[in-house]
PDB file of C-alpha atoms in Angstrom:
ATOM      1  CA  MET F 808       9.194 -68.680  55.876  1.00 51.00           C
ATOM      2  CA  ARG F 809       7.098 -70.932  58.094  1.00 44.00           C
ATOM      3  CA  PHE F 810       9.658 -73.749  58.127  1.00 49.00           C
ATOM      4  CA  PHE F 811      13.299 -74.300  57.407  1.00 51.00           C
ATOM      5  CA  LEU F 812      14.158 -74.558  53.728  1.00 55.00           C
ATOM      6  CA  ALA F 813      17.079 -76.956  53.859  1.00 54.00           C
ATOM      7  CA  LEU F 814      15.528 -79.396  56.305  1.00 49.00           C
ATOM      8  CA  ALA F 815      12.233 -79.328  54.423  1.00 53.00           C
ATOM      9  CA  LEU F 816      14.058 -80.858  51.470  1.00 54.00           C
ATOM     10  CA  ILE F 817      16.002 -83.299  53.640  1.00 51.00           C
ATOM     11  CA  ALA F 818      12.938 -84.500  55.530  1.00 46.00           C
ATOM     12  CA  ALA F 819      11.119 -85.172  52.270  1.00 48.00           C
ATOM     13  CA  THR F 820      13.991 -87.424  51.203  1.00 46.00           C
ATOM     14  CA  ILE F 821      15.394 -89.226  54.249  1.00 42.00           C
ATOM     15  CA  GLY F 822      12.731 -88.800  56.918  1.00 45.00           C
ATOM     16  CA  THR F 823      12.036 -86.545  59.895  1.00 43.00           C
ATOM     17  CA  VAL F 824      14.864 -84.397  61.232  1.00 45.00           C
ATOM     18  CA  ASN F 825      15.148 -81.773  63.932  1.00 50.00           C
ATOM     19  CA  ALA F 826      14.934 -78.062  63.235  1.00 46.00           C
ATOM     20  CA  ALA F 827      17.872 -75.829  62.508  1.00 50.00           C
ATOM     21  CA  ASP F 828      19.855 -74.717  65.522  1.00 63.00           C
ATOM     22  CA  ILE F 829      19.290 -71.042  64.694  1.00 82.00           C
ATOM     23  CA  TRP F 830      16.838 -69.359  62.336  1.00 89.00           C
ATOM     24  CA  THR F 831      16.596 -65.572  62.200  1.00 94.00           C
ATOM     25  CA  ASN F 832      14.436 -63.169  60.203  1.00 97.00           C
ATOM     26  CA  ASN F 833      15.415 -59.619  59.254  1.00 98.00           C
ATOM     27  CA  ILE F 834      12.708 -57.628  57.490  1.00 98.00           C
ATOM     28  CA  THR F 835      13.227 -54.119  56.111  1.00 98.00           C
ATOM     29  CA  VAL F 836      10.169 -52.276  54.823  1.00 98.00           C
ATOM     30  CA  SER F 837      10.503 -49.226  52.569  1.00 97.00           C
ATOM     31  CA  GLU F 838       7.781 -47.121  51.002  1.00 97.00           C
ATOM     32  CA  TYR F 839       7.358 -49.245  47.880  1.00 98.00           C
ATOM     33  CA  ASN F 840       9.443 -52.355  48.558  1.00 98.00           C
ATOM     34  CA  MET F 841      10.571 -54.792  51.215  1.00 98.00           C
ATOM     35  CA  THR F 842      13.422 -57.248  51.761  1.00 98.00           C
ATOM     36  CA  TRP F 843      13.143 -60.316  53.965  1.00 98.00           C
ATOM     37  CA  GLY F 844      16.447 -61.898  54.885  1.00 97.00           C
ATOM     38  CA  TYR F 845      16.586 -65.369  56.412  1.00 94.00           C
ATOM     39  CA  THR F 846      19.593 -66.944  58.084  1.00 95.00           C
ATOM     40  CA  GLU F 847      19.627 -70.627  59.040  1.00 92.00           C
ATOM     41  CA  THR F 848      22.448 -72.278  60.964  1.00 93.00           C
ATOM     42  CA  PHE F 849      23.142 -75.999  61.396  1.00 92.00           C
ATOM     43  CA  THR F 850      25.706 -77.626  63.670  1.00 90.00           C
ATOM     44  CA  GLY F 851      26.646 -81.143  64.718  1.00 89.00           C
ATOM     45  CA  ASN F 852      24.469 -83.950  63.374  1.00 89.00           C
ATOM     46  CA  GLU F 853      22.181 -81.521  61.567  1.00 89.00           C
ATOM     47  CA  SER F 854      25.067 -80.237  59.449  1.00 91.00           C
ATOM     48  CA  ILE F 855      26.087 -83.822  58.608  1.00 92.00           C
ATOM     49  CA  LEU F 856      22.528 -84.615  57.496  1.00 91.00           C
ATOM     50  CA  TYR F 857      22.477 -81.555  55.274  1.00 91.00           C
ATOM     51  CA  ARG F 858      25.799 -82.487  53.643  1.00 94.00           C
ATOM     52  CA  PHE F 859      24.589 -86.070  53.239  1.00 93.00           C
ATOM     53  CA  TYR F 860      21.451 -84.863  51.448  1.00 92.00           C
ATOM     54  CA  ILE F 861      23.392 -82.700  48.983  1.00 94.00           C
ATOM     55  CA  ASP F 862      25.901 -85.434  48.172  1.00 95.00           C
ATOM     56  CA  ASN F 863      23.344 -88.236  47.810  1.00 93.00           C
ATOM     57  CA  GLU F 864      20.356 -86.484  46.257  1.00 92.00           C
ATOM     58  CA  LEU F 865      21.993 -83.705  44.256  1.00 93.00           C
ATOM     59  CA  GLY F 866      25.564 -84.923  43.827  1.00 94.00           C
ATOM     60  CA  ASN F 867      27.468 -88.077  42.886  1.00 94.00           C
ATOM     61  CA  ASN F 868      27.388 -89.828  46.293  1.00 94.00           C
ATOM     62  CA  ASP F 869      31.155 -89.903  46.778  1.00 95.00           C
ATOM     63  CA  SER F 870      31.143 -88.562  50.380  1.00 95.00           C
ATOM     64  CA  PHE F 871      32.631 -85.276  49.172  1.00 96.00           C
ATOM     65  CA  ILE F 872      30.863 -82.049  48.191  1.00 96.00           C
ATOM     66  CA  ASN F 873      32.249 -80.147  45.211  1.00 95.00           C
ATOM     67  CA  ALA F 874      31.427 -76.703  43.810  1.00 95.00           C
ATOM     68  CA  TRP F 875      28.970 -77.995  41.191  1.00 96.00           C
ATOM     69  CA  GLU F 876      27.011 -79.808  43.907  1.00 96.00           C
ATOM     70  CA  VAL F 877      26.739 -76.627  45.981  1.00 96.00           C
ATOM     71  CA  LEU F 878      25.570 -74.693  42.907  1.00 96.00           C
ATOM     72  CA  LYS F 879      22.935 -77.338  42.269  1.00 95.00           C
ATOM     73  CA  ALA F 880      21.802 -77.138  45.895  1.00 94.00           C
ATOM     74  CA  ASP F 881      21.625 -73.350  45.622  1.00 95.00           C
ATOM     75  CA  LYS F 882      19.362 -73.632  42.578  1.00 94.00           C
ATOM     76  CA  GLU F 883      17.191 -76.193  44.367  1.00 93.00           C
ATOM     77  CA  MET F 884      16.776 -73.930  47.416  1.00 91.00           C
ATOM     78  CA  ARG F 885      15.712 -70.965  45.268  1.00 93.00           C
ATOM     79  CA  LYS F 886      13.227 -73.164  43.440  1.00 93.00           C
ATOM     80  CA  LYS F 887      11.835 -74.485  46.720  1.00 91.00           C
ATOM     81  CA  LEU F 888      11.505 -71.000  48.192  1.00 92.00           C
ATOM     82  CA  LYS F 889       9.715 -69.701  45.093  1.00 93.00           C
ATOM     83  CA  GLY F 890       7.337 -72.653  45.203  1.00 93.00           C
ATOM     84  CA  LEU F 891       6.488 -71.982  48.843  1.00 91.00           C
ATOM     85  CA  LEU F 892       5.828 -68.301  48.189  1.00 93.00           C
ATOM     86  CA  ASP F 893       3.723 -69.049  45.111  1.00 93.00           C
ATOM     87  CA  ALA F 894       1.647 -71.550  47.097  1.00 93.00           C
ATOM     88  CA  GLU F 895       1.095 -69.240  50.064  1.00 93.00           C
ATOM     89  CA  PRO F 896       2.398 -65.653  50.262  1.00 95.00           C
ATOM     90  CA  ASP F 897       4.014 -64.705  53.558  1.00 96.00           C
ATOM     91  CA  VAL F 898       3.244 -60.961  53.435  1.00 98.00           C
ATOM     92  CA  LYS F 899      -0.069 -59.105  53.422  1.00 98.00           C
ATOM     93  CA  ILE F 900      -0.886 -55.400  53.495  1.00 98.00           C
ATOM     94  CA  ASN F 901      -4.313 -54.436  54.805  1.00 98.00           C
ATOM     95  CA  ASN F 902      -4.982 -58.191  54.989  1.00 97.00           C
ATOM     96  CA  GLU F 903      -4.539 -58.564  51.221  1.00 97.00           C
ATOM     97  CA  THR F 904      -1.813 -59.954  48.965  1.00 96.00           C
ATOM     98  CA  VAL F 905      -3.024 -57.968  45.944  1.00 95.00           C
ATOM     99  CA  GLY F 906      -0.420 -55.426  44.901  1.00 96.00           C
ATOM    100  CA  ILE F 907       2.510 -57.316  46.459  1.00 97.00           C
ATOM    101  CA  GLU F 908       4.976 -58.862  44.005  1.00 97.00           C
ATOM    102  CA  VAL F 909       8.085 -60.972  44.585  1.00 97.00           C
ATOM    103  CA  ILE F 910      10.717 -59.536  42.244  1.00 97.00           C
ATOM    104  CA  ASP F 911      13.883 -61.347  43.363  1.00 96.00           C
ATOM    105  CA  ILE F 912      14.940 -64.443  45.307  1.00 96.00           C
ATOM    106  CA  ASP F 913      18.579 -64.799  46.271  1.00 95.00           C
ATOM    107  CA  SER F 914      20.472 -67.380  48.303  1.00 94.00           C
ATOM    108  CA  THR F 915      24.017 -67.738  49.578  1.00 95.00           C
ATOM    109  CA  LEU F 916      24.924 -71.201  50.790  1.00 95.00           C
ATOM    110  CA  SER F 917      27.664 -71.658  53.351  1.00 95.00           C
ATOM    111  CA  PRO F 918      31.231 -72.050  52.008  1.00 95.00           C
ATOM    112  CA  GLU F 919      31.687 -74.613  54.787  1.00 95.00           C
ATOM    113  CA  LEU F 920      29.679 -77.047  52.670  1.00 95.00           C
ATOM    114  CA  PHE F 921      32.717 -77.816  50.531  1.00 95.00           C
ATOM    115  CA  GLY F 922      34.583 -80.932  51.585  1.00 95.00           C
ATOM    116  CA  LYS F 923      33.803 -84.209  53.317  1.00 95.00           C
ATOM    117  CA  THR F 924      30.195 -85.000  54.166  1.00 94.00           C
ATOM    118  CA  HIS F 925      30.949 -86.192  57.720  1.00 94.00           C
ATOM    119  CA  SER F 926      32.300 -82.775  58.768  1.00 94.00           C
ATOM    120  CA  VAL F 927      30.533 -81.219  61.768  1.00 92.00           C
ATOM    121  CA  ASP F 928      31.555 -77.650  60.903  1.00 93.00           C
ATOM    122  CA  ALA F 929      28.673 -75.193  61.244  1.00 94.00           C
ATOM    123  CA  ILE F 930      26.662 -74.388  58.124  1.00 95.00           C
ATOM    124  CA  VAL F 931      25.210 -70.885  57.743  1.00 95.00           C
ATOM    125  CA  ASN F 932      22.857 -70.357  54.792  1.00 95.00           C
ATOM    126  CA  ARG F 933      21.357 -66.982  53.869  1.00 96.00           C
ATOM    127  CA  TYR F 934      18.294 -66.239  51.769  1.00 96.00           C
ATOM    128  CA  ASN F 935      16.895 -62.884  50.639  1.00 97.00           C
ATOM    129  CA  VAL F 936      13.520 -62.185  49.090  1.00 97.00           C
ATOM    130  CA  THR F 937      12.698 -58.767  47.613  1.00 98.00           C
ATOM    131  CA  TYR F 938       9.103 -57.610  47.280  1.00 98.00           C
ATOM    132  CA  ARG F 939       7.560 -54.652  45.470  1.00 98.00           C
ATOM    133  CA  PHE F 940       4.436 -52.813  46.648  1.00 98.00           C
ATOM    134  CA  ARG F 941       1.989 -51.256  44.234  1.00 97.00           C
ATOM    135  CA  GLU F 942       0.774 -48.797  46.878  1.00 96.00           C
ATOM    136  CA  SER F 943       2.792 -46.746  49.346  1.00 97.00           C
ATOM    137  CA  ILE F 944       3.241 -48.297  52.789  1.00 97.00           C
ATOM    138  CA  PHE F 945       2.348 -44.862  54.197  1.00 97.00           C
ATOM    139  CA  ASN F 946      -1.245 -45.527  53.142  1.00 96.00           C
ATOM    140  CA  ALA F 947      -1.423 -48.931  54.882  1.00 97.00           C
ATOM    141  CA  SER F 948      -3.246 -49.608  58.145  1.00 98.00           C
ATOM    142  CA  SER F 949      -1.623 -53.007  58.771  1.00 98.00           C
ATOM    143  CA  ILE F 950       1.080 -55.377  57.563  1.00 98.00           C
ATOM    144  CA  TRP F 951       1.122 -59.132  58.220  1.00 98.00           C
ATOM    145  CA  PHE F 952       3.992 -61.636  58.159  1.00 98.00           C
ATOM    146  CA  MET F 953       4.007 -65.435  58.285  1.00 96.00           C
ATOM    147  CA  GLY F 954       7.108 -67.159  59.605  1.00 94.00           C
ATOM    148  CA  GLN F 955       8.540 -70.081  61.527  1.00 91.00           C
ATOM    149  CA  ALA F 956       7.203 -70.186  65.083  1.00 93.00           C
ATOM    150  CA  ASN F 957       9.609 -69.333  67.919  1.00 93.00           C
ATOM    151  CA  THR F 958      12.214 -67.805  65.604  1.00 94.00           C
ATOM    152  CA  SER F 959      13.595 -64.317  66.147  1.00 96.00           C
ATOM    153  CA  VAL F 960      12.538 -61.442  63.933  1.00 98.00           C
ATOM    154  CA  ASN F 961      13.586 -57.822  63.436  1.00 98.00           C
ATOM    155  CA  ILE F 962      11.203 -55.598  61.480  1.00 98.00           C
ATOM    156  CA  VAL F 963      12.377 -52.165  60.324  1.00 98.00           C
ATOM    157  CA  LEU F 964       9.805 -49.625  59.145  1.00 98.00           C
ATOM    158  CA  PRO F 965      10.562 -46.318  57.419  1.00 96.00           C
ATOM    159  CA  GLU F 966      10.420 -42.919  59.053  1.00 94.00           C
ATOM    160  CA  GLY F 967       6.883 -41.602  58.929  1.00 93.00           C
ATOM    161  CA  VAL F 968       5.195 -44.900  59.849  1.00 95.00           C
ATOM    162  CA  ASP F 969       4.085 -45.483  63.449  1.00 95.00           C
ATOM    163  CA  VAL F 970       3.334 -48.950  64.861  1.00 96.00           C
ATOM    164  CA  THR F 971       0.089 -48.738  66.818  1.00 95.00           C
ATOM    165  CA  ASP F 972      -0.391 -52.431  67.626  1.00 96.00           C
ATOM    166  CA  THR F 973       1.578 -55.690  67.641  1.00 97.00           C
ATOM    167  CA  VAL F 974      -0.124 -59.097  67.458  1.00 97.00           C
ATOM    168  CA  GLY F 975       1.481 -62.548  67.251  1.00 97.00           C
ATOM    169  CA  MET F 976       4.906 -61.543  68.586  1.00 98.00           C
ATOM    170  CA  SER F 977       6.475 -62.431  71.931  1.00 96.00           C
ATOM    171  CA  ASN F 978       9.239 -60.619  73.847  1.00 96.00           C
ATOM    172  CA  VAL F 979       8.490 -57.457  71.907  1.00 97.00           C
ATOM    173  CA  SER F 980      10.914 -54.539  72.003  1.00 97.00           C
ATOM    174  CA  LYS F 981      10.609 -51.279  70.111  1.00 95.00           C
ATOM    175  CA  SER F 982      13.196 -48.653  69.225  1.00 94.00           C
ATOM    176  CA  ILE F 983      12.691 -45.420  67.304  1.00 91.00           C
ATOM    177  CA  THR F 984      15.425 -43.315  65.705  1.00 91.00           C
ATOM    178  CA  ASN F 985      15.083 -42.145  62.118  1.00 90.00           C
ATOM    179  CA  TYR F 986      13.168 -45.409  61.607  1.00 92.00           C
ATOM    180  CA  THR F 987      11.143 -47.814  63.763  1.00 95.00           C
ATOM    181  CA  MET F 988      12.448 -51.277  64.680  1.00 97.00           C
ATOM    182  CA  ILE F 989      10.240 -53.956  66.221  1.00 98.00           C
ATOM    183  CA  SER F 990      12.073 -57.027  67.571  1.00 98.00           C
ATOM    184  CA  GLY F 991      10.807 -60.256  69.106  1.00 98.00           C
ATOM    185  CA  PHE F 992       9.799 -63.814  68.222  1.00 97.00           C
ATOM    186  CA  PHE F 993       7.064 -65.360  66.111  1.00 97.00           C
ATOM    187  CA  LYS F 994       4.458 -66.858  68.448  1.00 96.00           C
ATOM    188  CA  ASP F 995       3.485 -70.472  67.818  1.00 93.00           C
ATOM    189  CA  ILE F 996       0.009 -70.307  66.287  1.00 89.00           C
ATOM    190  CA  SER F 997      -0.287 -73.903  65.053  1.00 86.00           C
ATOM    191  CA  ALA F 998       2.021 -76.666  63.783  1.00 82.00           C
ATOM    192  CA  GLY F 999       5.141 -74.507  63.884  1.00 86.00           C
ATOM    193  CA  ARG F1000       3.408 -71.642  62.113  1.00 92.00           C
ATOM    194  CA  GLY F1001       3.827 -68.076  63.303  1.00 95.00           C
ATOM    195  CA  GLU F1002       1.924 -64.956  62.260  1.00 97.00           C
ATOM    196  CA  ILE F1003       2.639 -61.330  63.146  1.00 98.00           C
ATOM    197  CA  THR F1004       0.362 -58.382  62.440  1.00 98.00           C
ATOM    198  CA  LEU F1005       1.487 -54.791  62.937  1.00 98.00           C
ATOM    199  CA  GLY F1006      -1.045 -51.986  63.084  1.00 98.00           C
ATOM    200  CA  LEU F1007       0.285 -48.991  61.149  1.00 97.00           C
ATOM    201  CA  GLU F1008      -0.441 -45.297  61.091  1.00 96.00           C
ATOM    202  CA  LYS F1009       1.128 -42.488  59.111  1.00 93.00           C
ATOM    203  CA  ASN F1010       2.962 -39.987  61.289  1.00 86.00           C
ATOM    204  CA  THR F1011       1.805 -36.628  59.987  1.00 75.00           C
ATOM    205  CA  SER F1012       4.414 -34.763  62.047  1.00 70.00           C
ATOM    206  CA  VAL F1013       7.201 -36.182  59.879  1.00 63.00           C
ATOM    207  CA  ARG F1014       7.789 -34.179  56.710  1.00 63.00           C
ATOM    208  CA  LEU F1015       8.432 -36.569  53.856  1.00 56.00           C
ATOM    209  CA  PRO F1016      10.354 -35.405  50.778  1.00 57.00           C
ATOM    210  CA  GLU F1017       8.101 -34.511  47.877  1.00 55.00           C
ATOM    211  CA  ILE F1018       8.962 -34.134  44.208  1.00 44.00           C
ATOM    212  CA  ASN F1019       7.049 -31.391  42.402  1.00 46.00           C
ATOM    213  CA  ILE F1020       7.251 -32.381  38.769  1.00 39.00           C
ATOM    214  CA  THR F1021       5.198 -29.477  37.410  1.00 41.00           C
ATOM    215  CA  SER F1022       7.117 -26.753  39.250  1.00 40.00           C
ATOM    216  CA  PRO F1023      10.871 -27.322  39.266  1.00 43.00           C
ATOM    217  CA  PRO F1024      12.798 -25.051  41.640  1.00 44.00           C
ATOM    218  CA  ASP F1025      13.564 -21.712  39.913  1.00 48.00           C
ATOM    219  CA  MET F1026      15.637 -23.250  37.163  1.00 42.00           C
ATOM    220  CA  ASP F1027      14.463 -20.630  34.652  1.00 47.00           C
ATOM    221  CA  ASN F1028      15.722 -17.755  36.787  1.00 46.00           C
ATOM    222  CA  LYS F1029      19.002 -19.521  37.435  1.00 44.00           C
ATOM    223  CA  THR F1030      19.428 -20.213  33.750  1.00 43.00           C
ATOM    224  CA  GLU F1031      18.609 -16.670  32.751  1.00 43.00           C
ATOM    225  CA  GLY F1032      20.765 -15.063  35.413  1.00 45.00           C
ATOM    226  CA  ASN F1033      23.713 -17.438  35.542  1.00 47.00           C
ATOM    227  CA  VAL F1034      23.909 -18.890  32.064  1.00 42.00           C
ATOM    228  CA  THR F1035      22.198 -16.682  29.475  1.00 43.00           C
ATOM    229  CA  LYS F1036      23.875 -13.420  30.492  1.00 47.00           C
ATOM    230  CA  PRO F1037      27.489 -14.718  30.475  1.00 52.00           C
ATOM    231  CA  LEU F1038      26.795 -16.514  27.217  1.00 48.00           C
ATOM    232  CA  THR F1039      25.539 -13.310  25.597  1.00 51.00           C
ATOM    233  CA  GLU F1040      28.585 -11.394  26.787  1.00 57.00           C
ATOM    234  CA  ALA F1041      30.897 -14.077  25.449  1.00 55.00           C
ATOM    235  CA  MET F1042      29.190 -14.058  22.060  1.00 57.00           C
ATOM    236  CA  THR F1043      29.550 -10.267  21.894  1.00 58.00           C
ATOM    237  CA  ARG F1044      33.287 -10.532  22.560  1.00 63.00           C
ATOM    238  CA  VAL F1045      33.660 -13.209  19.890  1.00 55.00           C
ATOM    239  CA  ARG F1046      31.811 -11.014  17.372  1.00 58.00           C
ATOM    240  CA  ASP F1047      34.009  -7.982  18.131  1.00 62.00           C
ATOM    241  CA  ILE F1048      37.189 -10.029  17.841  1.00 65.00           C
ATOM    242  CA  SER F1049      35.997 -11.532  14.554  1.00 60.00           C
ATOM    243  CA  ILE F1050      35.292  -8.081  13.089  1.00 61.00           C
ATOM    244  CA  PHE F1051      38.744  -6.902  14.150  1.00 60.00           C
ATOM    245  CA  VAL F1052      40.479  -9.949  12.642  1.00 60.00           C
ATOM    246  CA  VAL F1053      38.563  -9.666   9.358  1.00 56.00           C
ATOM    247  CA  GLY F1054      39.396  -5.946   9.125  1.00 59.00           C
ATOM    248  CA  ALA F1055      43.075  -6.603   9.783  1.00 61.00           C
ATOM    249  CA  VAL F1056      43.170  -9.303   7.098  1.00 60.00           C
ATOM    250  CA  ILE F1057      41.539  -6.963   4.560  1.00 62.00           C
ATOM    251  CA  ILE F1058      44.062  -4.185   5.316  1.00 63.00           C
ATOM    252  CA  LEU F1059      46.941  -6.654   5.015  1.00 64.00           C
ATOM    253  CA  LEU F1060      45.678  -7.926   1.654  1.00 64.00           C
ATOM    254  CA  ILE F1061      45.348  -4.350   0.327  1.00 63.00           C
ATOM    255  CA  TYR F1062      48.899  -3.573   1.461  1.00 60.00           C
ATOM    256  CA  ILE F1063      50.297  -6.716  -0.217  1.00 67.00           C
ATOM    257  CA  PHE F1064      48.384  -5.932  -3.423  1.00 59.00           C
ATOM    258  CA  LYS F1065      49.863  -2.417  -3.593  1.00 61.00           C
ATOM    259  CA  ILE F1066      53.408  -3.703  -3.065  1.00 62.00           C
ATOM    260  CA  ARG F1067      53.012  -6.207  -5.889  1.00 59.00           C
ATOM    261  CA  ARG F1068      51.737  -3.522  -8.274  1.00 59.00           C
ATOM    262  CA  LYS F1069      54.814  -1.399  -7.582  1.00 54.00           C
TER     263      LYS F1069
END
């Protein structure tokens, strides 16, 4: 996100406040989906302001935060985040938002919120947004992210995708294992807004798993060799045993009938 969720609500209610002490972004891109995790941390006076907002604007203003007030704040944060994303998407593929859908928004507010509002204990809130792509990321030439300027970001891309260019990120570091990770900070573009664009290219040397629906792997041969033959043999044995049992019963009945006649 391009600004801090909690303080955006507080500022709208009680005036201008400083930014969160720490705001981090962790983005994981898969072939057809993506998760963006945000973590915001408040300490000192900022944490007091946050508690004050919840108690006064969402609670009963008794200088104490209860479970129902935290649940209400959680709902408010999700609503705010959804509104921000609906107003301006923060992800683009090939410079377009078409084919990108937000399918889930989750938040976990700090358990340290419970208790007295004047507490200076650190508050750590976590938010997660899940996106779905209509097209495979392997076919994309670029991916764009909008975030809060000067905040740290880790971007993980799947195996088979190479990063050819990085724009809008400072202190860039890159590591490649069975995936690619790009780490750095959102550059300040304007008014606290940061934008990062990664140039992408499919790595043709990486063999990606393929599912051949029309030609399943030799299941007919396996069935015929490993299943049909033993089943036929078993049925033959059952038939032979049945014939033997029926014959024995007939002989026994004839014997009993003769004894009774005598």
